Amino acid sequence: MRSFFCCCLYFILSFASFVFASEPSMRFNMDKGVTAVSQRVFELHMTIFYICVGIGVVVFGLMFWAILHHRKSKGAQSASFHESTKVEMLWTFIPFVILILMAIPATQTLIAMEDTSKSDVTIQITGSQWKWHYRYFDQEVAFFSLLATSAAQIDNERPKRANYLLEVDRPLVLPVGKKIRFLITSQDVIHSWWVPAFAVKKDANPGFINEAWTQIDKPGIYRGQCTELCGKDHGFMPIVVIAKPQDEYEQWLQTTQTTQREAKEKEQALLAMNMDMDSLMKLGEKTYVNRCAMCHQAEGQGIKGAFPALAGVGLSVDPTKKLEHINIVVHGKKGSAMQAFGQQLTLQEIAAVVTYERNAWGNDTGDAIQAAEVNAVLNGKDL
């Protein structure tokens, strides 16, 4: 009897969640999304839901009817029978037909979701702890996208904004009305790129490339998150996509190409320049707080058993290991969570952060790293 009432309660709650799904303050249902595939997924979801509701109404209706009309107070006597081949065939055949009817639209939708052919734009998405890297095929555009929510908001020192933990410094920009193919992989652990408005959720596995696609119908800003438990800062790895009309997208593409080309030329021109210690420490502290503090902690104390300390120990205080220090920041360290920042930061930022790590928290090596030294390590020289 207890299990019967549990089933009744589950059915009532399920139906109530559907009824209240239309209320903006009570979002229990799926989002229809802004792509043809996402709308097909929503329609499939609702079709299966209606079938389940219908089955529930019939099954529970029969159960309630049987309870009311064959209760003991009416003098009902239990029937004595052993088996019925016809009934057993019937309750096997009917579920089989229902499953087939459900499988046909589900299979069609799944096939459509996996069809990445005839794409207009191809973008490689690479996940790493804890950021996304986007590279546009056949275009000179590539960039990292990081969480833009400030540490002060996370630590409850400032009011949280409307898009708390769902904002980035550089969003992915896509054209409206074009078929976009995603090649999704990972640099370190398993991540998952998920944007519910597109009905795209695909794992990013190191050493493998998974494919997905979308075609956005409406311009706008769409948000998502990494949905794999990819480490301690898993919740700080959001996705923001801005969908633009074709002419605005092409304008953004040209502007970004020009900006990145000029940045590379400027960086090469700055190789001959030396920054003073104060400038290096100021830029180094800013870079460390944004990119390194989440693992090595604000005061360089690290996390025992996970991330080594930098304050007062290790290569950060060894004057003979300056190049090794630069090399680890540039190329990362295999077999550990230390990423390669050679393509993530500018030469000046790497020079500054290594300088900061070697001179902050009482680390008094006096080393002032310059961009030319980082460039030499990046190109395999002086090692």
Tab-separated table of C-alpha atoms in Angstrom:
chain	number	residue	atom	x	y	z
A	1	MET	CA	0.000	0.000	0.000
A	2	ARG	CA	2.875	2.362	0.800
A	3	SER	CA	4.416	1.899	-2.645
A	4	PHE	CA	1.008	2.560	-4.205
A	5	PHE	CA	0.717	5.929	-2.494
A	6	CYS	CA	4.329	6.743	-3.442
A	7	CYS	CA	3.445	6.107	-7.091
A	8	CYS	CA	0.393	8.354	-6.754
A	9	LEU	CA	2.464	11.136	-5.210
A	10	TYR	CA	5.094	10.865	-7.958
A	11	PHE	CA	2.441	11.093	-10.673
A	12	ILE	CA	0.812	14.138	-9.035
A	13	LEU	CA	4.132	15.942	-8.657
A	14	SER	CA	5.121	15.179	-12.253
A	15	PHE	CA	1.839	16.532	-13.564
A	16	ALA	CA	2.102	19.606	-11.303
A	17	SER	CA	5.589	20.365	-12.617
A	18	PHE	CA	4.188	20.412	-16.152
A	19	VAL	CA	1.263	22.634	-15.158
A	20	PHE	CA	3.464	25.172	-13.394
A	21	ALA	CA	6.186	25.103	-16.065
A	22	SER	CA	4.511	28.005	-17.842
A	23	GLU	CA	5.048	30.262	-14.818
A	24	PRO	CA	8.255	32.332	-15.231
A	25	SER	CA	9.090	31.963	-11.549
A	26	MET	CA	8.734	28.174	-11.651
A	27	ARG	CA	10.881	26.733	-14.442
A	28	PHE	CA	10.452	22.957	-14.255
A	29	ASN	CA	10.242	22.229	-17.952
A	30	MET	CA	12.860	22.224	-20.713
A	31	ASP	CA	13.706	25.328	-22.718
A	32	LYS	CA	12.464	25.360	-26.322
A	33	GLY	CA	15.767	26.884	-27.426
A	34	VAL	CA	16.604	28.956	-30.488
A	35	THR	CA	17.523	26.269	-33.012
A	36	ALA	CA	15.482	23.840	-35.071
A	37	VAL	CA	17.139	20.888	-33.317
A	38	SER	CA	16.474	22.281	-29.831
A	39	GLN	CA	12.810	22.708	-30.730
A	40	ARG	CA	12.675	19.142	-32.044
A	41	VAL	CA	14.192	17.947	-28.774
A	42	PHE	CA	11.575	19.920	-26.850
A	43	GLU	CA	8.739	18.513	-28.972
A	44	LEU	CA	10.107	14.985	-28.496
A	45	HIS	CA	10.299	15.575	-24.761
A	46	MET	CA	6.686	16.758	-24.650
A	47	THR	CA	5.503	13.875	-26.847
A	48	ILE	CA	7.087	11.320	-24.517
A	49	PHE	CA	5.674	13.220	-21.539
A	50	TYR	CA	2.126	13.087	-22.941
A	51	ILE	CA	2.510	9.365	-23.622
A	52	CYS	CA	3.664	8.815	-20.037
A	53	VAL	CA	0.769	10.921	-18.733
A	54	GLY	CA	-1.661	8.865	-20.827
A	55	ILE	CA	-0.217	5.606	-19.526
A	56	GLY	CA	-0.382	6.965	-15.982
A	57	VAL	CA	-4.018	8.003	-16.359
A	58	VAL	CA	-5.024	4.581	-17.717
A	59	VAL	CA	-3.015	2.546	-15.195
A	60	PHE	CA	-3.946	4.598	-12.138
A	61	GLY	CA	-7.551	4.889	-13.352
A	62	LEU	CA	-7.835	1.103	-13.507
A	63	MET	CA	-6.181	0.769	-10.124
A	64	PHE	CA	-8.542	3.272	-8.470
A	65	TRP	CA	-11.567	1.658	-10.180
A	66	ALA	CA	-10.514	-1.795	-9.006
A	67	ILE	CA	-9.950	-0.540	-5.447
A	68	LEU	CA	-13.341	1.172	-5.268
A	69	HIS	CA	-15.447	-1.520	-6.915
A	70	HIS	CA	-13.784	-4.573	-5.409
A	71	ARG	CA	-13.325	-3.433	-1.850
A	72	LYS	CA	-14.071	-5.635	1.120
A	73	SER	CA	-16.896	-3.396	2.398
A	74	LYS	CA	-18.886	-4.229	-0.733
A	75	GLY	CA	-18.449	-7.933	-0.079
A	76	ALA	CA	-16.091	-8.499	-3.000
A	77	GLN	CA	-14.428	-11.907	-3.111
A	78	SER	CA	-11.047	-12.445	-4.718
A	79	ALA	CA	-11.119	-14.481	-7.884
A	80	SER	CA	-9.177	-17.700	-8.073
A	81	PHE	CA	-7.282	-18.223	-11.337
A	82	HIS	CA	-3.826	-19.362	-12.320
A	83	GLU	CA	-2.842	-17.662	-15.560
A	84	SER	CA	-4.148	-16.189	-18.802
A	85	THR	CA	-2.071	-16.510	-21.939
A	86	LYS	CA	-4.139	-13.881	-23.729
A	87	VAL	CA	-3.640	-11.301	-20.958
A	88	GLU	CA	0.097	-11.988	-20.768
A	89	MET	CA	0.432	-11.582	-24.540
A	90	LEU	CA	-1.597	-8.397	-24.413
A	91	TRP	CA	0.455	-6.687	-21.690
A	92	THR	CA	3.630	-7.674	-23.561
A	93	PHE	CA	2.459	-6.546	-27.005
A	94	ILE	CA	1.014	-3.156	-25.962
A	95	PRO	CA	4.232	-1.874	-24.238
A	96	PHE	CA	6.231	-3.153	-27.201
A	97	VAL	CA	4.119	-1.082	-29.618
A	98	ILE	CA	4.353	1.973	-27.362
A	99	LEU	CA	8.162	1.694	-27.210
A	100	ILE	CA	8.374	1.401	-31.011
A	101	LEU	CA	6.186	4.493	-31.424
A	102	MET	CA	8.445	6.364	-29.009
A	103	ALA	CA	11.656	5.120	-30.642
A	104	ILE	CA	10.808	6.359	-34.153
A	105	PRO	CA	10.777	10.144	-33.410
A	106	ALA	CA	13.607	9.726	-30.883
A	107	THR	CA	15.840	8.059	-33.486
A	108	GLN	CA	15.037	10.703	-36.088
A	109	THR	CA	15.931	13.472	-33.642
A	110	LEU	CA	19.186	11.787	-32.613
A	111	ILE	CA	20.227	11.355	-36.251
A	112	ALA	CA	19.541	15.053	-36.892
A	113	MET	CA	21.590	16.031	-33.828
A	114	GLU	CA	24.608	14.061	-35.087
A	115	ASP	CA	24.546	15.275	-38.703
A	116	THR	CA	27.493	17.704	-38.920
A	117	SER	CA	27.789	17.606	-42.713
A	118	LYS	CA	27.611	20.663	-44.998
A	119	SER	CA	28.669	23.129	-42.315
A	120	ASP	CA	29.368	26.790	-43.097
A	121	VAL	CA	31.668	27.514	-40.139
A	122	THR	CA	33.931	25.138	-38.200
A	123	ILE	CA	35.174	25.982	-34.720
A	124	GLN	CA	37.497	23.939	-32.539
A	125	ILE	CA	36.616	24.056	-28.840
A	126	THR	CA	39.286	22.966	-26.362
A	127	GLY	CA	38.521	22.713	-22.670
A	128	SER	CA	41.130	23.073	-19.957
A	129	GLN	CA	41.063	23.768	-16.234
A	130	TRP	CA	39.147	26.062	-16.106
A	131	LYS	CA	38.654	27.872	-19.399
A	132	TRP	CA	37.627	27.351	-23.026
A	133	HIS	CA	39.774	27.943	-26.097
A	134	TYR	CA	38.056	28.738	-29.406
A	135	ARG	CA	39.756	28.515	-32.795
A	136	TYR	CA	37.981	29.446	-36.024
A	137	PHE	CA	39.036	27.214	-38.919
A	138	ASP	CA	40.296	29.033	-42.042
A	139	GLN	CA	40.410	32.293	-40.064
A	140	GLU	CA	43.205	33.947	-38.108
A	141	VAL	CA	41.103	34.019	-34.960
A	142	ALA	CA	41.758	32.103	-31.756
A	143	PHE	CA	41.291	33.098	-28.132
A	144	PHE	CA	40.692	31.884	-24.596
A	145	SER	CA	37.423	32.544	-22.786
A	146	LEU	CA	37.615	32.880	-18.997
A	147	LEU	CA	35.219	33.567	-16.161
A	148	ALA	CA	34.646	37.314	-15.775
A	149	THR	CA	32.961	37.228	-12.362
A	150	SER	CA	35.284	38.929	-9.883
A	151	ALA	CA	36.779	37.173	-6.863
A	152	ALA	CA	35.123	39.835	-4.678
A	153	GLN	CA	31.672	38.642	-5.798
A	154	ILE	CA	32.597	34.996	-5.257
A	155	ASP	CA	33.847	35.823	-1.740
A	156	ASN	CA	30.659	37.812	-0.986
A	157	GLU	CA	32.626	41.054	-0.677
A	158	ARG	CA	30.577	42.709	-3.409
A	159	PRO	CA	26.970	42.261	-4.599
A	160	LYS	CA	26.528	39.521	-7.170
A	161	ARG	CA	25.487	40.623	-10.644
A	162	ALA	CA	22.576	39.227	-12.628
A	163	ASN	CA	24.785	36.791	-14.580
A	164	TYR	CA	26.884	35.694	-11.625
A	165	LEU	CA	29.266	32.872	-12.681
A	166	LEU	CA	27.747	32.988	-16.186
A	167	GLU	CA	29.877	35.781	-17.674
A	168	VAL	CA	33.188	35.637	-19.527
A	169	ASP	CA	35.841	38.062	-20.695
A	170	ARG	CA	35.669	36.941	-24.343
A	171	PRO	CA	32.458	35.283	-25.580
A	172	LEU	CA	32.183	32.987	-28.581
A	173	VAL	CA	30.674	34.928	-31.496
A	174	LEU	CA	28.616	33.035	-34.103
A	175	PRO	CA	26.584	34.031	-37.176
A	176	VAL	CA	22.823	33.610	-37.309
A	177	GLY	CA	21.361	31.341	-39.988
A	178	LYS	CA	24.598	29.436	-40.679
A	179	LYS	CA	25.369	25.831	-39.835
A	180	ILE	CA	28.214	25.816	-37.319
A	181	ARG	CA	30.224	22.664	-36.722
A	182	PHE	CA	31.994	22.211	-33.378
A	183	LEU	CA	35.072	20.030	-32.910
A	184	ILE	CA	35.295	19.516	-29.171
A	185	THR	CA	38.330	18.196	-27.282
A	186	SER	CA	40.245	18.730	-24.045
A	187	GLN	CA	43.758	19.620	-23.001
A	188	ASP	CA	43.749	17.889	-19.617
A	189	VAL	CA	40.667	16.229	-18.063
A	190	ILE	CA	37.125	15.520	-19.275
A	191	HIS	CA	34.984	18.637	-19.691
A	192	SER	CA	31.559	19.051	-21.298
A	193	TRP	CA	30.454	21.955	-23.511
A	194	TRP	CA	26.763	22.624	-22.866
A	195	VAL	CA	24.519	25.400	-24.173
A	196	PRO	CA	20.873	24.454	-23.452
A	197	ALA	CA	19.417	26.992	-25.904
A	198	PHE	CA	21.170	25.086	-28.735
A	199	ALA	CA	20.455	21.570	-27.394
A	200	VAL	CA	24.211	20.984	-27.612
A	201	LYS	CA	25.936	19.055	-24.852
A	202	LYS	CA	29.064	17.218	-25.850
A	203	ASP	CA	31.940	15.846	-23.773
A	204	ALA	CA	35.447	17.193	-24.331
A	205	ASN	CA	37.783	14.215	-23.911
A	206	PRO	CA	41.592	14.527	-23.946
A	207	GLY	CA	43.007	12.787	-27.006
A	208	PHE	CA	39.635	12.572	-28.779
A	209	ILE	CA	37.544	14.919	-30.911
A	210	ASN	CA	33.758	14.888	-30.609
A	211	GLU	CA	31.522	16.645	-33.104
A	212	ALA	CA	28.376	18.692	-32.656
A	213	TRP	CA	26.588	21.408	-34.604
A	214	THR	CA	24.034	24.164	-34.350
A	215	GLN	CA	22.209	26.680	-36.511
A	216	ILE	CA	20.941	29.634	-34.495
A	217	ASP	CA	17.659	31.246	-35.525
A	218	LYS	CA	17.666	34.351	-33.323
A	219	PRO	CA	20.399	36.910	-32.525
A	220	GLY	CA	21.109	37.194	-28.834
A	221	ILE	CA	23.290	36.161	-25.927
A	222	TYR	CA	23.143	32.534	-24.834
A	223	ARG	CA	24.815	31.041	-21.787
A	224	GLY	CA	25.925	27.616	-20.688
A	225	GLN	CA	28.413	25.816	-18.471
A	226	CYS	CA	30.802	22.923	-18.258
A	227	THR	CA	28.722	19.983	-17.020
A	228	GLU	CA	31.509	17.585	-16.061
A	229	LEU	CA	33.112	17.510	-12.628
A	230	CYS	CA	36.443	18.687	-14.049
A	231	GLY	CA	38.093	19.782	-10.810
A	232	LYS	CA	37.690	22.001	-7.763
A	233	ASP	CA	36.759	25.085	-9.854
A	234	HIS	CA	34.330	23.215	-12.092
A	235	GLY	CA	31.614	25.766	-11.297
A	236	PHE	CA	33.788	28.619	-12.627
A	237	MET	CA	33.868	27.502	-16.273
A	238	PRO	CA	30.944	29.231	-18.010
A	239	ILE	CA	30.116	29.539	-21.707
A	240	VAL	CA	28.772	32.677	-23.340
A	241	VAL	CA	27.762	32.773	-27.013
A	242	ILE	CA	26.773	35.936	-28.872
A	243	ALA	CA	24.790	35.277	-32.057
A	244	LYS	CA	25.049	38.115	-34.568
A	245	PRO	CA	23.506	38.748	-38.001
A	246	GLN	CA	25.858	37.827	-40.847
A	247	ASP	CA	27.028	41.376	-41.627
A	248	GLU	CA	27.777	42.122	-37.943
A	249	TYR	CA	29.540	38.781	-37.587
A	250	GLU	CA	31.779	39.462	-40.585
A	251	GLN	CA	32.594	42.900	-39.204
A	252	TRP	CA	33.498	41.369	-35.825
A	253	LEU	CA	35.619	38.733	-37.573
A	254	GLN	CA	37.603	41.330	-39.528
A	255	THR	CA	38.090	43.514	-36.456
A	256	THR	CA	39.259	40.564	-34.357
A	257	GLN	CA	41.651	39.383	-37.068
A	258	THR	CA	43.174	42.855	-37.315
A	259	THR	CA	43.438	43.222	-33.542
A	260	GLN	CA	45.135	39.861	-33.058
A	261	ARG	CA	47.529	40.483	-35.951
A	262	GLU	CA	48.477	43.886	-34.553
A	263	ALA	CA	48.922	42.419	-31.071
A	264	LYS	CA	51.402	39.838	-32.410
A	265	GLU	CA	53.330	42.505	-34.307
A	266	LYS	CA	53.403	44.767	-31.256
A	267	GLU	CA	54.591	41.912	-29.061
A	268	GLN	CA	57.457	41.157	-31.394
A	269	ALA	CA	58.397	44.847	-31.461
A	270	LEU	CA	58.514	44.899	-27.653
A	271	LEU	CA	61.052	42.060	-27.449
A	272	ALA	CA	63.917	44.525	-27.468
A	273	MET	CA	62.422	46.564	-24.615
A	274	ASN	CA	63.091	45.969	-20.921
A	275	MET	CA	60.452	46.605	-18.255
A	276	ASP	CA	61.536	47.936	-14.880
A	277	MET	CA	60.974	45.917	-11.726
A	278	ASP	CA	58.021	47.984	-10.509
A	279	SER	CA	56.153	47.543	-13.820
A	280	LEU	CA	56.917	43.817	-13.867
A	281	MET	CA	55.682	43.330	-10.306
A	282	LYS	CA	52.489	45.307	-10.918
A	283	LEU	CA	51.605	43.394	-14.101
A	284	GLY	CA	52.803	40.133	-12.539
A	285	GLU	CA	50.524	40.500	-9.517
A	286	LYS	CA	47.517	41.193	-11.748
A	287	THR	CA	48.310	38.167	-13.943
A	288	TYR	CA	48.935	35.925	-10.938
A	289	VAL	CA	45.620	36.844	-9.282
A	290	ASN	CA	43.684	36.207	-12.529
A	291	ARG	CA	45.417	33.028	-13.682
A	292	CYS	CA	47.428	31.381	-10.897
A	293	ALA	CA	45.902	32.193	-7.515
A	294	MET	CA	43.036	29.705	-7.849
A	295	CYS	CA	45.549	26.853	-7.655
A	296	HIS	CA	48.618	28.234	-5.894
A	297	GLN	CA	46.528	30.502	-3.605
A	298	ALA	CA	46.758	34.260	-3.137
A	299	GLU	CA	49.825	34.165	-0.879
A	300	GLY	CA	51.589	31.416	-2.803
A	301	GLN	CA	51.012	28.805	-0.094
A	302	GLY	CA	49.586	26.253	-2.551
A	303	ILE	CA	47.294	23.343	-1.651
A	304	LYS	CA	49.022	20.388	-0.033
A	305	GLY	CA	48.922	17.276	-2.197
A	306	ALA	CA	47.462	19.115	-5.187
A	307	PHE	CA	49.295	22.332	-6.053
A	308	PRO	CA	52.844	23.114	-4.827
A	309	ALA	CA	53.623	26.178	-2.759
A	310	LEU	CA	55.574	29.001	-4.382
A	311	ALA	CA	56.311	31.100	-1.313
A	312	GLY	CA	59.747	30.402	0.202
A	313	VAL	CA	60.255	26.975	-1.398
A	314	GLY	CA	61.085	25.281	-4.688
A	315	LEU	CA	62.344	26.778	-7.898
A	316	SER	CA	60.715	30.140	-7.081
A	317	VAL	CA	63.522	30.891	-4.635
A	318	ASP	CA	66.365	29.064	-6.408
A	319	PRO	CA	68.478	31.586	-8.373
A	320	THR	CA	69.896	28.760	-10.532
A	321	LYS	CA	66.451	27.641	-11.785
A	322	LYS	CA	65.199	30.789	-13.484
A	323	LEU	CA	64.994	29.166	-16.943
A	324	GLU	CA	63.305	26.071	-15.499
A	325	HIS	CA	60.740	28.326	-13.847
A	326	ILE	CA	60.033	30.097	-17.142
A	327	ASN	CA	59.878	26.764	-18.976
A	328	ILE	CA	57.230	25.336	-16.617
A	329	VAL	CA	55.030	28.424	-16.993
A	330	VAL	CA	55.441	28.404	-20.794
A	331	HIS	CA	55.179	24.668	-21.502
A	332	GLY	CA	53.412	23.340	-18.411
A	333	LYS	CA	54.358	20.136	-16.627
A	334	LYS	CA	53.316	16.736	-17.887
A	335	GLY	CA	51.574	14.475	-15.418
A	336	SER	CA	50.329	17.399	-13.352
A	337	ALA	CA	47.591	20.019	-13.428
A	338	MET	CA	50.104	22.703	-14.437
A	339	GLN	CA	48.979	24.036	-17.808
A	340	ALA	CA	51.055	25.474	-20.626
A	341	PHE	CA	50.550	29.245	-20.594
A	342	GLY	CA	52.753	29.952	-23.612
A	343	GLN	CA	49.724	30.422	-25.868
A	344	GLN	CA	47.422	31.817	-23.188
A	345	LEU	CA	49.430	34.823	-22.012
A	346	THR	CA	51.524	37.439	-23.760
A	347	LEU	CA	55.310	37.352	-23.472
A	348	GLN	CA	55.166	40.388	-21.178
A	349	GLU	CA	52.559	38.745	-18.931
A	350	ILE	CA	54.616	35.561	-18.594
A	351	ALA	CA	57.770	37.569	-17.884
A	352	ALA	CA	55.886	39.626	-15.296
A	353	VAL	CA	54.225	36.697	-13.503
A	354	VAL	CA	57.498	34.752	-13.237
A	355	THR	CA	59.165	37.907	-11.907
A	356	TYR	CA	56.346	38.321	-9.387
A	357	GLU	CA	56.556	34.700	-8.220
A	358	ARG	CA	60.329	35.021	-7.727
A	359	ASN	CA	60.096	38.265	-5.757
A	360	ALA	CA	56.746	38.214	-3.876
A	361	TRP	CA	55.913	36.760	-0.415
A	362	GLY	CA	59.545	37.119	0.715
A	363	ASN	CA	60.992	35.403	-2.380
A	364	ASP	CA	63.849	37.834	-2.890
A	365	THR	CA	65.762	36.505	-5.901
A	366	GLY	CA	65.993	39.930	-7.512
A	367	ASP	CA	65.361	38.380	-10.965
A	368	ALA	CA	63.621	40.694	-13.444
A	369	ILE	CA	62.465	38.476	-16.311
A	370	GLN	CA	62.091	40.105	-19.722
A	371	ALA	CA	59.952	39.201	-22.737
A	372	ALA	CA	63.007	38.248	-24.802
A	373	GLU	CA	63.922	35.537	-22.290
A	374	VAL	CA	60.400	34.114	-22.407
A	375	ASN	CA	60.443	34.189	-26.210
A	376	ALA	CA	63.723	32.256	-26.221
A	377	VAL	CA	62.245	29.550	-23.983
A	378	LEU	CA	59.056	29.484	-26.062
A	379	ASN	CA	61.131	28.761	-29.158
A	380	GLY	CA	63.269	26.108	-27.473
A	381	LYS	CA	66.403	28.183	-26.973
A	382	ASP	CA	68.647	28.615	-23.940
A	383	LEU	CA	67.503	25.347	-22.361
